[in-house]
Amino acid sequence: MTWQARIDAALAAREASHSLRRRAVCDPARGGALVNEGVRYRNFSGNDYLGLSQHPQLIEAWQQGARTWGVGSGASGHVSGYSRAHQTLEEDLARWLGFDRALLFISGFAANQAVVAALMQAPDRILADRLSHASLLEAASHSPATLRRFAHNSPAALAALLDKPCDGLTLAFTEGVFSMDGDCAPLAALAPLTRNDNTLLMVDDAHGIGVLGREGRGSCDVAGIKPDLLLVTFGKAFGLSGAALLCSEPMAKYLLQTARHLIYSTAMPAAQAQALKAALTVIREGDELRARLERNIARFRAGAARLPLALADSQTAIQPLIVGENAAALALAQTLRERGLWVTAIRPPTVPPGTARLRLTISAAHQDDDIDALLEALYDGCR
Ligand SMILES: *Cc1c(COP(=O)(O)O)cnc(C)c1O
């Protein structure tokens, strides 16, 4: 088979199963909106849960940082790319979340890959919730360690796997809030199972940080647990991008020797670290933003209960509407698009086969009339 034949066949197969991915050009706009081909849409597909990507204090901090230090870090953090702004952001994050150390990464995807690659060896095992993010599952599939996925949100299933003999060490992995379903992991039940010297518990709280808990400290704060490793990402509620891994002092020291995504990759710009510090301040003082997000979620769920579609058991900003078949999900998304609403249909393999869905996301930036417009369009689209 030639390269051309291989690529053509892969594309044809995706086209036939309505799973060909396409990008659209979306320019962000204020008020939880975006502009595509000159048309303004209410955006119900982003992860900017608190609307911080448009926050004046963050924009000012980034601009001021750029004027002071320029726009690029110029090197890996191990060479000369680690500035005072990076250092103080790490210190602030560690103090806020109650860990010895925080290590900044360029993205959550890179952080998950780095953790698995740096920690896991041949006789080891990764026990991950079935619905764990692609960045973790992909890293695990490249790892010499064994990957076992446990039934979604089931402490009993994790306990059963932990009971099996293992010659190596164990990394247990779950998310705080699941990215496609919006439900929360039973962290208070999972954590005690992993309390032994051979097991690390890692929680990826990409969708909980900033939104849940006191001062937005996330899912672990709500559950009253402290995992061994906590991943927080900045592309969602923080409104920017990047990530931090919270851990103990020896773990940080070890990862600085071994995490190739830190060693061989350019550090985020100092200006971005400065903007992230501003985001952290807004988030800590953000009870009003979180209350507005909660009101918007409640307004959506109250209205959506009357739809002929299954509303998921989610109290978070992620509100999936399971449609079923790919073509039906795409058609409903298209109907909404014609009504000025930007919603994406999420299809397998991102979600299990037969559960194509509209992954609706609610933001504090939305107004009542945004939510109402979404509900009306859904009523009409489901008729
Ligand atoms: C978005 C996400 C990531 C990846 O984070 P990025 O910073 O966007 O690379 C990792 N884990 C989960 C659960 C996510 O939702």
CSV table of N, CA, C and O and ligand atoms in Angstrom, one decimal, residues 107-109 112 133 135 175 179 204 206-207 233 236 242, ligand 1:
chain,number,residue,atom,x,y,z
A,107,SER,N,0.8,22.6,28.3
A,107,SER,CA,-0.6,22.2,28.1
A,107,SER,C,-0.9,21.0,29.0
A,107,SER,O,0.0,20.3,29.5
A,108,GLY,N,-2.2,20.8,29.3
A,108,GLY,CA,-2.6,19.6,30.0
A,108,GLY,C,-2.2,18.3,29.3
A,108,GLY,O,-1.9,17.3,29.9
A,109,PHE,N,-2.3,18.3,28.0
A,109,PHE,CA,-2.0,17.2,27.2
A,109,PHE,C,-0.5,16.8,27.4
A,109,PHE,O,-0.2,15.6,27.7
A,112,ASN,N,0.0,15.3,31.1
A,112,ASN,CA,-0.4,13.9,31.3
A,112,ASN,C,0.6,13.0,30.6
A,112,ASN,O,1.0,11.9,31.1
A,133,HIS,N,-9.4,11.1,29.8
A,133,HIS,CA,-9.1,11.9,28.7
A,133,HIS,C,-8.1,11.3,27.7
A,133,HIS,O,-7.2,10.5,28.1
A,135,SER,N,-5.5,12.3,26.3
A,135,SER,CA,-4.0,12.6,26.6
A,135,SER,C,-3.5,11.5,27.6
A,135,SER,O,-2.3,11.1,27.4
A,175,GLU,N,-10.5,11.7,36.7
A,175,GLU,CA,-10.8,13.1,36.5
A,175,GLU,C,-11.7,13.6,37.6
A,175,GLU,O,-12.4,12.9,38.2
A,179,SER,N,-14.9,15.2,31.0
A,179,SER,CA,-15.0,16.2,30.0
A,179,SER,C,-16.2,16.1,29.0
A,179,SER,O,-16.6,17.0,28.5
A,204,ASP,N,-7.0,14.5,37.4
A,204,ASP,CA,-7.0,15.5,36.4
A,204,ASP,C,-8.2,16.4,36.5
A,204,ASP,O,-9.3,15.9,36.3
A,206,ALA,N,-9.1,19.2,35.1
A,206,ALA,CA,-9.2,20.2,34.0
A,206,ALA,C,-10.5,21.0,34.0
A,206,ALA,O,-10.6,22.2,33.8
A,207,HIS,N,-11.6,20.3,34.3
A,207,HIS,CA,-13.0,21.0,34.3
A,207,HIS,C,-13.5,21.4,35.6
A,207,HIS,O,-14.6,21.9,35.7
A,233,THR,N,-5.6,22.6,34.6
A,233,THR,CA,-5.3,23.1,33.3
A,233,THR,C,-5.8,24.5,33.2
A,233,THR,O,-6.8,24.9,33.9
A,236,LYS,N,-9.4,26.1,30.4
A,236,LYS,CA,-10.8,26.1,30.6
A,236,LYS,C,-11.2,27.3,31.5
A,236,LYS,O,-11.2,28.4,31.0
A,242,GLY,N,-2.2,26.3,29.0
A,242,GLY,CA,-1.2,25.8,29.9
A,242,GLY,C,-1.8,25.0,31.0
A,242,GLY,O,-3.0,24.7,31.0
B,1,LIG,C1,-8.7,19.7,28.1
B,1,LIG,C2,-8.2,18.5,28.9
B,1,LIG,C3,-6.9,18.1,28.9
B,1,LIG,C4,-5.9,18.8,28.1
B,1,LIG,O1,-5.5,20.0,28.5
B,1,LIG,P1,-4.9,21.1,27.5
B,1,LIG,O2,-4.3,22.1,28.3
B,1,LIG,O3,-6.1,21.6,26.7
B,1,LIG,O4,-3.9,20.4,26.6
B,1,LIG,C5,-6.5,17.1,29.8
B,1,LIG,N1,-7.4,16.5,30.5
B,1,LIG,C6,-8.7,16.8,30.5
B,1,LIG,C7,-9.6,16.0,31.4
B,1,LIG,C8,-9.2,17.8,29.7
B,1,LIG,O5,-10.4,18.1,29.6
